[in-house]
Amino acid sequence: MMFSSVYLSKFGRMVLKSRDGESLSEAYFEGREVSESGKQGVLAEAEKWLDNYFMGKKVSPLDLPLDLSAGGSFSQWVWKRLCLIPYGKTATYGELAKEIAGERGLAKMSAQAIGGAVRRNPIAIIVPCHRVIGAKGNLTGYAGGLDLKKKLLQLEGSYRPEFFLPGAKKRR
């Protein structure tokens, strides 16, 4: 049975889902209707986590039981690594590729492979894919849109003047 609830964040409606009622399996911004099955268990925990996050409190993805089984083993590896990027910090796709290659005993790994896994992250905000940026501060790829990515980084205090949106000229 799938459990779901709708969370009203300061940046829009989010859908929270759990396959088993004990671990969070999806969190995303939505535009379609969803039927709620009740705000209890892990869904209530996730809403409290999001309340704290949007109040600017430094919460960790490790504070919630997460079900990251929706992806293959590589994606799961990347999503678990995303959970280790601290609140208020960012990492580049290249940095993650280098770290994960080392953890997996590989000589190297492409940043594009990391980007593909990051793009498939099923648990927005909580698994902080918004903290991953391009090598030179390019704010690329975010399912919720780049304006939202910028707002989330600003909320966390990690947005820097040298960051820029694709197509915009980089500040010098």
JSON list of C-alpha atoms in Angstrom, two decimals:
[
{"chain": "A", "resi": 1, "resn": "MET", "atom": "CA", "xyz": [0.00, 0.00, 0.00]},
{"chain": "A", "resi": 2, "resn": "MET", "atom": "CA", "xyz": [1.27, 3.47, -0.88]},
{"chain": "A", "resi": 3, "resn": "PHE", "atom": "CA", "xyz": [0.86, 6.19, 1.74]},
{"chain": "A", "resi": 4, "resn": "SER", "atom": "CA", "xyz": [0.86, 9.84, 0.67]},
{"chain": "A", "resi": 5, "resn": "SER", "atom": "CA", "xyz": [0.32, 13.33, 1.97]},
{"chain": "A", "resi": 6, "resn": "VAL", "atom": "CA", "xyz": [0.58, 16.88, 0.67]},
{"chain": "A", "resi": 7, "resn": "TYR", "atom": "CA", "xyz": [2.90, 19.31, 2.42]},
{"chain": "A", "resi": 8, "resn": "LEU", "atom": "CA", "xyz": [2.45, 23.04, 1.86]},
{"chain": "A", "resi": 9, "resn": "SER", "atom": "CA", "xyz": [5.96, 24.50, 1.81]},
{"chain": "A", "resi": 10, "resn": "LYS", "atom": "CA", "xyz": [6.88, 28.14, 1.52]},
{"chain": "A", "resi": 11, "resn": "PHE", "atom": "CA", "xyz": [7.87, 27.40, -2.11]},
{"chain": "A", "resi": 12, "resn": "GLY", "atom": "CA", "xyz": [4.83, 25.37, -3.15]},
{"chain": "A", "resi": 13, "resn": "ARG", "atom": "CA", "xyz": [2.96, 22.11, -2.64]},
{"chain": "A", "resi": 14, "resn": "MET", "atom": "CA", "xyz": [5.01, 18.96, -2.11]},
{"chain": "A", "resi": 15, "resn": "VAL", "atom": "CA", "xyz": [3.84, 15.37, -2.30]},
{"chain": "A", "resi": 16, "resn": "LEU", "atom": "CA", "xyz": [5.31, 12.96, 0.26]},
{"chain": "A", "resi": 17, "resn": "LYS", "atom": "CA", "xyz": [5.02, 9.20, -0.30]},
{"chain": "A", "resi": 18, "resn": "SER", "atom": "CA", "xyz": [5.93, 6.03, 1.54]},
{"chain": "A", "resi": 19, "resn": "ARG", "atom": "CA", "xyz": [5.67, 2.50, 0.20]},
{"chain": "A", "resi": 20, "resn": "ASP", "atom": "CA", "xyz": [5.52, 0.90, 3.64]},
{"chain": "A", "resi": 21, "resn": "GLY", "atom": "CA", "xyz": [4.52, 3.71, 6.03]},
{"chain": "A", "resi": 22, "resn": "GLU", "atom": "CA", "xyz": [7.91, 3.45, 7.73]},
{"chain": "A", "resi": 23, "resn": "SER", "atom": "CA", "xyz": [10.38, 5.04, 5.30]},
{"chain": "A", "resi": 24, "resn": "LEU", "atom": "CA", "xyz": [10.03, 7.97, 2.92]},
{"chain": "A", "resi": 25, "resn": "SER", "atom": "CA", "xyz": [10.24, 6.90, -0.73]},
{"chain": "A", "resi": 26, "resn": "GLU", "atom": "CA", "xyz": [9.30, 10.10, -2.60]},
{"chain": "A", "resi": 27, "resn": "ALA", "atom": "CA", "xyz": [9.10, 13.84, -2.04]},
{"chain": "A", "resi": 28, "resn": "TYR", "atom": "CA", "xyz": [8.55, 16.23, -4.91]},
{"chain": "A", "resi": 29, "resn": "PHE", "atom": "CA", "xyz": [6.93, 19.52, -5.86]},
{"chain": "A", "resi": 30, "resn": "GLU", "atom": "CA", "xyz": [3.73, 18.86, -7.72]},
{"chain": "A", "resi": 31, "resn": "GLY", "atom": "CA", "xyz": [1.13, 20.41, -9.90]},
{"chain": "A", "resi": 32, "resn": "ARG", "atom": "CA", "xyz": [-1.40, 17.59, -10.06]},
{"chain": "A", "resi": 33, "resn": "GLU", "atom": "CA", "xyz": [-3.95, 16.41, -7.55]},
{"chain": "A", "resi": 34, "resn": "VAL", "atom": "CA", "xyz": [-3.04, 13.64, -5.15]},
{"chain": "A", "resi": 35, "resn": "SER", "atom": "CA", "xyz": [-5.20, 11.81, -2.68]},
{"chain": "A", "resi": 36, "resn": "GLU", "atom": "CA", "xyz": [-3.93, 11.78, 0.88]},
{"chain": "A", "resi": 37, "resn": "SER", "atom": "CA", "xyz": [-3.90, 8.61, 2.92]},
{"chain": "A", "resi": 38, "resn": "GLY", "atom": "CA", "xyz": [-3.16, 10.28, 6.23]},
{"chain": "A", "resi": 39, "resn": "LYS", "atom": "CA", "xyz": [-0.40, 12.19, 7.91]},
{"chain": "A", "resi": 40, "resn": "GLN", "atom": "CA", "xyz": [1.02, 9.66, 10.29]},
{"chain": "A", "resi": 41, "resn": "GLY", "atom": "CA", "xyz": [4.23, 7.74, 10.82]},
{"chain": "A", "resi": 42, "resn": "VAL", "atom": "CA", "xyz": [7.04, 8.66, 8.47]},
{"chain": "A", "resi": 43, "resn": "LEU", "atom": "CA", "xyz": [4.89, 11.16, 6.56]},
{"chain": "A", "resi": 44, "resn": "ALA", "atom": "CA", "xyz": [4.30, 13.14, 9.76]},
{"chain": "A", "resi": 45, "resn": "GLU", "atom": "CA", "xyz": [8.03, 12.89, 10.52]},
{"chain": "A", "resi": 46, "resn": "ALA", "atom": "CA", "xyz": [8.85, 14.16, 7.02]},
{"chain": "A", "resi": 47, "resn": "GLU", "atom": "CA", "xyz": [6.48, 17.10, 7.41]},
{"chain": "A", "resi": 48, "resn": "LYS", "atom": "CA", "xyz": [8.09, 18.03, 10.72]},
{"chain": "A", "resi": 49, "resn": "TRP", "atom": "CA", "xyz": [11.52, 17.73, 9.08]},
{"chain": "A", "resi": 50, "resn": "LEU", "atom": "CA", "xyz": [10.37, 20.03, 6.25]},
{"chain": "A", "resi": 51, "resn": "ASP", "atom": "CA", "xyz": [8.88, 22.51, 8.75]},
{"chain": "A", "resi": 52, "resn": "ASN", "atom": "CA", "xyz": [12.24, 22.69, 10.48]},
{"chain": "A", "resi": 53, "resn": "TYR", "atom": "CA", "xyz": [14.10, 22.97, 7.17]},
{"chain": "A", "resi": 54, "resn": "PHE", "atom": "CA", "xyz": [11.94, 25.84, 5.92]},
{"chain": "A", "resi": 55, "resn": "MET", "atom": "CA", "xyz": [12.41, 27.60, 9.29]},
{"chain": "A", "resi": 56, "resn": "GLY", "atom": "CA", "xyz": [16.14, 27.58, 8.55]},
{"chain": "A", "resi": 57, "resn": "LYS", "atom": "CA", "xyz": [17.07, 24.85, 11.01]},
{"chain": "A", "resi": 58, "resn": "LYS", "atom": "CA", "xyz": [20.01, 22.64, 10.06]},
{"chain": "A", "resi": 59, "resn": "VAL", "atom": "CA", "xyz": [18.37, 19.26, 9.59]},
{"chain": "A", "resi": 60, "resn": "SER", "atom": "CA", "xyz": [19.99, 16.16, 8.11]},
{"chain": "A", "resi": 61, "resn": "PRO", "atom": "CA", "xyz": [18.56, 13.58, 5.70]},
{"chain": "A", "resi": 62, "resn": "LEU", "atom": "CA", "xyz": [19.96, 11.00, 8.10]},
{"chain": "A", "resi": 63, "resn": "ASP", "atom": "CA", "xyz": [17.28, 12.09, 10.61]},
{"chain": "A", "resi": 64, "resn": "LEU", "atom": "CA", "xyz": [14.58, 10.34, 8.53]},
{"chain": "A", "resi": 65, "resn": "PRO", "atom": "CA", "xyz": [14.16, 6.74, 7.44]},
{"chain": "A", "resi": 66, "resn": "LEU", "atom": "CA", "xyz": [14.54, 6.89, 3.66]},
{"chain": "A", "resi": 67, "resn": "ASP", "atom": "CA", "xyz": [13.66, 4.29, 1.05]},
{"chain": "A", "resi": 68, "resn": "LEU", "atom": "CA", "xyz": [16.07, 4.84, -1.82]},
{"chain": "A", "resi": 69, "resn": "SER", "atom": "CA", "xyz": [15.29, 1.55, -3.55]},
{"chain": "A", "resi": 70, "resn": "ALA", "atom": "CA", "xyz": [13.61, 3.26, -6.54]},
{"chain": "A", "resi": 71, "resn": "GLY", "atom": "CA", "xyz": [16.91, 3.46, -8.40]},
{"chain": "A", "resi": 72, "resn": "GLY", "atom": "CA", "xyz": [19.63, 1.11, -9.49]},
{"chain": "A", "resi": 73, "resn": "SER", "atom": "CA", "xyz": [22.68, 0.46, -7.33]},
{"chain": "A", "resi": 74, "resn": "PHE", "atom": "CA", "xyz": [24.67, 3.34, -8.85]},
{"chain": "A", "resi": 75, "resn": "SER", "atom": "CA", "xyz": [21.86, 5.86, -8.32]},
{"chain": "A", "resi": 76, "resn": "GLN", "atom": "CA", "xyz": [21.40, 4.62, -4.76]},
{"chain": "A", "resi": 77, "resn": "TRP", "atom": "CA", "xyz": [25.15, 5.10, -4.15]},
{"chain": "A", "resi": 78, "resn": "VAL", "atom": "CA", "xyz": [24.94, 8.69, -5.44]},
{"chain": "A", "resi": 79, "resn": "TRP", "atom": "CA", "xyz": [21.79, 9.49, -3.42]},
{"chain": "A", "resi": 80, "resn": "LYS", "atom": "CA", "xyz": [23.39, 8.20, -0.23]},
{"chain": "A", "resi": 81, "resn": "ARG", "atom": "CA", "xyz": [26.42, 10.40, -0.96]},
{"chain": "A", "resi": 82, "resn": "LEU", "atom": "CA", "xyz": [24.12, 13.43, -1.47]},
{"chain": "A", "resi": 83, "resn": "CYS", "atom": "CA", "xyz": [22.82, 12.87, 2.06]},
{"chain": "A", "resi": 84, "resn": "LEU", "atom": "CA", "xyz": [26.33, 13.58, 3.35]},
{"chain": "A", "resi": 85, "resn": "ILE", "atom": "CA", "xyz": [26.54, 17.09, 1.85]},
{"chain": "A", "resi": 86, "resn": "PRO", "atom": "CA", "xyz": [26.01, 19.26, 4.93]},
{"chain": "A", "resi": 87, "resn": "TYR", "atom": "CA", "xyz": [23.30, 21.89, 5.23]},
{"chain": "A", "resi": 88, "resn": "GLY", "atom": "CA", "xyz": [24.70, 25.19, 3.98]},
{"chain": "A", "resi": 89, "resn": "LYS", "atom": "CA", "xyz": [27.36, 23.58, 1.78]},
{"chain": "A", "resi": 90, "resn": "THR", "atom": "CA", "xyz": [27.54, 22.69, -1.90]},
{"chain": "A", "resi": 91, "resn": "ALA", "atom": "CA", "xyz": [29.48, 20.16, -3.96]},
{"chain": "A", "resi": 92, "resn": "THR", "atom": "CA", "xyz": [30.16, 20.00, -7.68]},
{"chain": "A", "resi": 93, "resn": "TYR", "atom": "CA", "xyz": [29.27, 17.11, -9.94]},
{"chain": "A", "resi": 94, "resn": "GLY", "atom": "CA", "xyz": [33.00, 16.64, -10.56]},
{"chain": "A", "resi": 95, "resn": "GLU", "atom": "CA", "xyz": [33.83, 16.52, -6.85]},
{"chain": "A", "resi": 96, "resn": "LEU", "atom": "CA", "xyz": [31.15, 13.89, -6.30]},
{"chain": "A", "resi": 97, "resn": "ALA", "atom": "CA", "xyz": [32.42, 11.88, -9.29]},
{"chain": "A", "resi": 98, "resn": "LYS", "atom": "CA", "xyz": [35.94, 11.88, -7.86]},
{"chain": "A", "resi": 99, "resn": "GLU", "atom": "CA", "xyz": [34.77, 10.90, -4.36]},
{"chain": "A", "resi": 100, "resn": "ILE", "atom": "CA", "xyz": [32.42, 8.15, -5.54]},
{"chain": "A", "resi": 101, "resn": "ALA", "atom": "CA", "xyz": [35.02, 6.77, -7.97]},
{"chain": "A", "resi": 102, "resn": "GLY", "atom": "CA", "xyz": [37.45, 6.52, -5.05]},
{"chain": "A", "resi": 103, "resn": "GLU", "atom": "CA", "xyz": [34.85, 4.85, -2.82]},
{"chain": "A", "resi": 104, "resn": "ARG", "atom": "CA", "xyz": [34.08, 2.32, -5.57]},
{"chain": "A", "resi": 105, "resn": "GLY", "atom": "CA", "xyz": [37.76, 1.66, -6.36]},
{"chain": "A", "resi": 106, "resn": "LEU", "atom": "CA", "xyz": [37.62, 3.22, -9.83]},
{"chain": "A", "resi": 107, "resn": "ALA", "atom": "CA", "xyz": [40.30, 5.38, -11.44]},
{"chain": "A", "resi": 108, "resn": "LYS", "atom": "CA", "xyz": [37.72, 7.96, -12.52]},
{"chain": "A", "resi": 109, "resn": "MET", "atom": "CA", "xyz": [34.05, 8.57, -13.16]},
{"chain": "A", "resi": 110, "resn": "SER", "atom": "CA", "xyz": [32.26, 11.13, -15.30]},
{"chain": "A", "resi": 111, "resn": "ALA", "atom": "CA", "xyz": [30.47, 14.08, -13.78]},
{"chain": "A", "resi": 112, "resn": "GLN", "atom": "CA", "xyz": [27.69, 13.42, -16.32]},
{"chain": "A", "resi": 113, "resn": "ALA", "atom": "CA", "xyz": [27.06, 10.00, -14.75]},
{"chain": "A", "resi": 114, "resn": "ILE", "atom": "CA", "xyz": [26.64, 11.71, -11.40]},
{"chain": "A", "resi": 115, "resn": "GLY", "atom": "CA", "xyz": [24.31, 14.25, -12.99]},
{"chain": "A", "resi": 116, "resn": "GLY", "atom": "CA", "xyz": [22.12, 11.49, -14.39]},
{"chain": "A", "resi": 117, "resn": "ALA", "atom": "CA", "xyz": [21.73, 9.90, -10.96]},
{"chain": "A", "resi": 118, "resn": "VAL", "atom": "CA", "xyz": [21.16, 13.27, -9.27]},
{"chain": "A", "resi": 119, "resn": "ARG", "atom": "CA", "xyz": [18.44, 14.06, -11.81]},
{"chain": "A", "resi": 120, "resn": "ARG", "atom": "CA", "xyz": [16.58, 10.85, -10.84]},
{"chain": "A", "resi": 121, "resn": "ASN", "atom": "CA", "xyz": [16.57, 11.64, -7.09]},
{"chain": "A", "resi": 122, "resn": "PRO", "atom": "CA", "xyz": [13.07, 10.69, -5.88]},
{"chain": "A", "resi": 123, "resn": "ILE", "atom": "CA", "xyz": [13.21, 12.61, -2.59]},
{"chain": "A", "resi": 124, "resn": "ALA", "atom": "CA", "xyz": [13.60, 16.34, -3.30]},
{"chain": "A", "resi": 125, "resn": "ILE", "atom": "CA", "xyz": [15.06, 18.68, -0.68]},
{"chain": "A", "resi": 126, "resn": "ILE", "atom": "CA", "xyz": [15.51, 15.92, 1.92]},
{"chain": "A", "resi": 127, "resn": "VAL", "atom": "CA", "xyz": [18.05, 14.12, -0.30]},
{"chain": "A", "resi": 128, "resn": "PRO", "atom": "CA", "xyz": [19.72, 17.43, -1.14]},
{"chain": "A", "resi": 129, "resn": "CYS", "atom": "CA", "xyz": [20.35, 17.30, -4.88]},
{"chain": "A", "resi": 130, "resn": "HIS", "atom": "CA", "xyz": [19.86, 21.08, -4.92]},
{"chain": "A", "resi": 131, "resn": "ARG", "atom": "CA", "xyz": [23.29, 21.36, -3.24]},
{"chain": "A", "resi": 132, "resn": "VAL", "atom": "CA", "xyz": [25.05, 20.01, -6.34]},
{"chain": "A", "resi": 133, "resn": "ILE", "atom": "CA", "xyz": [26.33, 22.68, -8.73]},
{"chain": "A", "resi": 134, "resn": "GLY", "atom": "CA", "xyz": [28.45, 22.90, -11.87]},
{"chain": "A", "resi": 135, "resn": "ALA", "atom": "CA", "xyz": [32.22, 23.21, -11.62]},
{"chain": "A", "resi": 136, "resn": "LYS", "atom": "CA", "xyz": [32.34, 26.97, -12.03]},
{"chain": "A", "resi": 137, "resn": "GLY", "atom": "CA", "xyz": [29.21, 27.84, -10.06]},
{"chain": "A", "resi": 138, "resn": "ASN", "atom": "CA", "xyz": [26.70, 27.04, -12.78]},
{"chain": "A", "resi": 139, "resn": "LEU", "atom": "CA", "xyz": [23.31, 26.27, -11.20]},
{"chain": "A", "resi": 140, "resn": "THR", "atom": "CA", "xyz": [22.34, 23.46, -13.52]},
{"chain": "A", "resi": 141, "resn": "GLY", "atom": "CA", "xyz": [19.55, 20.95, -13.44]},
{"chain": "A", "resi": 142, "resn": "TYR", "atom": "CA", "xyz": [16.93, 20.88, -10.75]},
{"chain": "A", "resi": 143, "resn": "ALA", "atom": "CA", "xyz": [13.57, 19.16, -11.21]},
{"chain": "A", "resi": 144, "resn": "GLY", "atom": "CA", "xyz": [11.82, 21.92, -9.25]},
{"chain": "A", "resi": 145, "resn": "GLY", "atom": "CA", "xyz": [13.35, 24.58, -11.51]},
{"chain": "A", "resi": 146, "resn": "LEU", "atom": "CA", "xyz": [16.49, 26.65, -11.20]},
{"chain": "A", "resi": 147, "resn": "ASP", "atom": "CA", "xyz": [14.74, 29.54, -9.42]},
{"chain": "A", "resi": 148, "resn": "LEU", "atom": "CA", "xyz": [13.72, 27.10, -6.68]},
{"chain": "A", "resi": 149, "resn": "LYS", "atom": "CA", "xyz": [17.26, 25.71, -6.50]},
{"chain": "A", "resi": 150, "resn": "LYS", "atom": "CA", "xyz": [18.56, 29.25, -6.00]},
{"chain": "A", "resi": 151, "resn": "LYS", "atom": "CA", "xyz": [15.95, 29.93, -3.27]},
{"chain": "A", "resi": 152, "resn": "LEU", "atom": "CA", "xyz": [16.86, 26.71, -1.44]},
{"chain": "A", "resi": 153, "resn": "LEU", "atom": "CA", "xyz": [20.56, 27.59, -1.51]},
{"chain": "A", "resi": 154, "resn": "GLN", "atom": "CA", "xyz": [19.72, 31.09, -0.29]},
{"chain": "A", "resi": 155, "resn": "LEU", "atom": "CA", "xyz": [17.60, 29.65, 2.53]},
{"chain": "A", "resi": 156, "resn": "GLU", "atom": "CA", "xyz": [20.57, 27.53, 3.60]},
{"chain": "A", "resi": 157, "resn": "GLY", "atom": "CA", "xyz": [22.99, 30.45, 3.33]},
{"chain": "A", "resi": 158, "resn": "SER", "atom": "CA", "xyz": [25.11, 28.68, 0.73]},
{"chain": "A", "resi": 159, "resn": "TYR", "atom": "CA", "xyz": [24.24, 30.79, -2.31]},
{"chain": "A", "resi": 160, "resn": "ARG", "atom": "CA", "xyz": [27.27, 32.81, -3.42]},
{"chain": "A", "resi": 161, "resn": "PRO", "atom": "CA", "xyz": [27.54, 35.75, -5.80]},
{"chain": "A", "resi": 162, "resn": "GLU", "atom": "CA", "xyz": [29.68, 33.73, -8.22]},
{"chain": "A", "resi": 163, "resn": "PHE", "atom": "CA", "xyz": [26.84, 31.25, -8.83]},
{"chain": "A", "resi": 164, "resn": "PHE", "atom": "CA", "xyz": [24.96, 31.79, -12.08]},
{"chain": "A", "resi": 165, "resn": "LEU", "atom": "CA", "xyz": [22.06, 30.35, -14.06]},
{"chain": "A", "resi": 166, "resn": "PRO", "atom": "CA", "xyz": [22.69, 28.64, -17.42]},
{"chain": "A", "resi": 167, "resn": "GLY", "atom": "CA", "xyz": [22.69, 31.14, -20.26]},
{"chain": "A", "resi": 168, "resn": "ALA", "atom": "CA", "xyz": [23.47, 34.02, -17.90]},
{"chain": "A", "resi": 169, "resn": "LYS", "atom": "CA", "xyz": [26.87, 35.62, -18.07]},
{"chain": "A", "resi": 170, "resn": "LYS", "atom": "CA", "xyz": [29.11, 34.64, -15.20]},
{"chain": "A", "resi": 171, "resn": "ARG", "atom": "CA", "xyz": [30.02, 37.52, -12.91]},
{"chain": "A", "resi": 172, "resn": "ARG", "atom": "CA", "xyz": [33.71, 38.29, -12.69]}
]
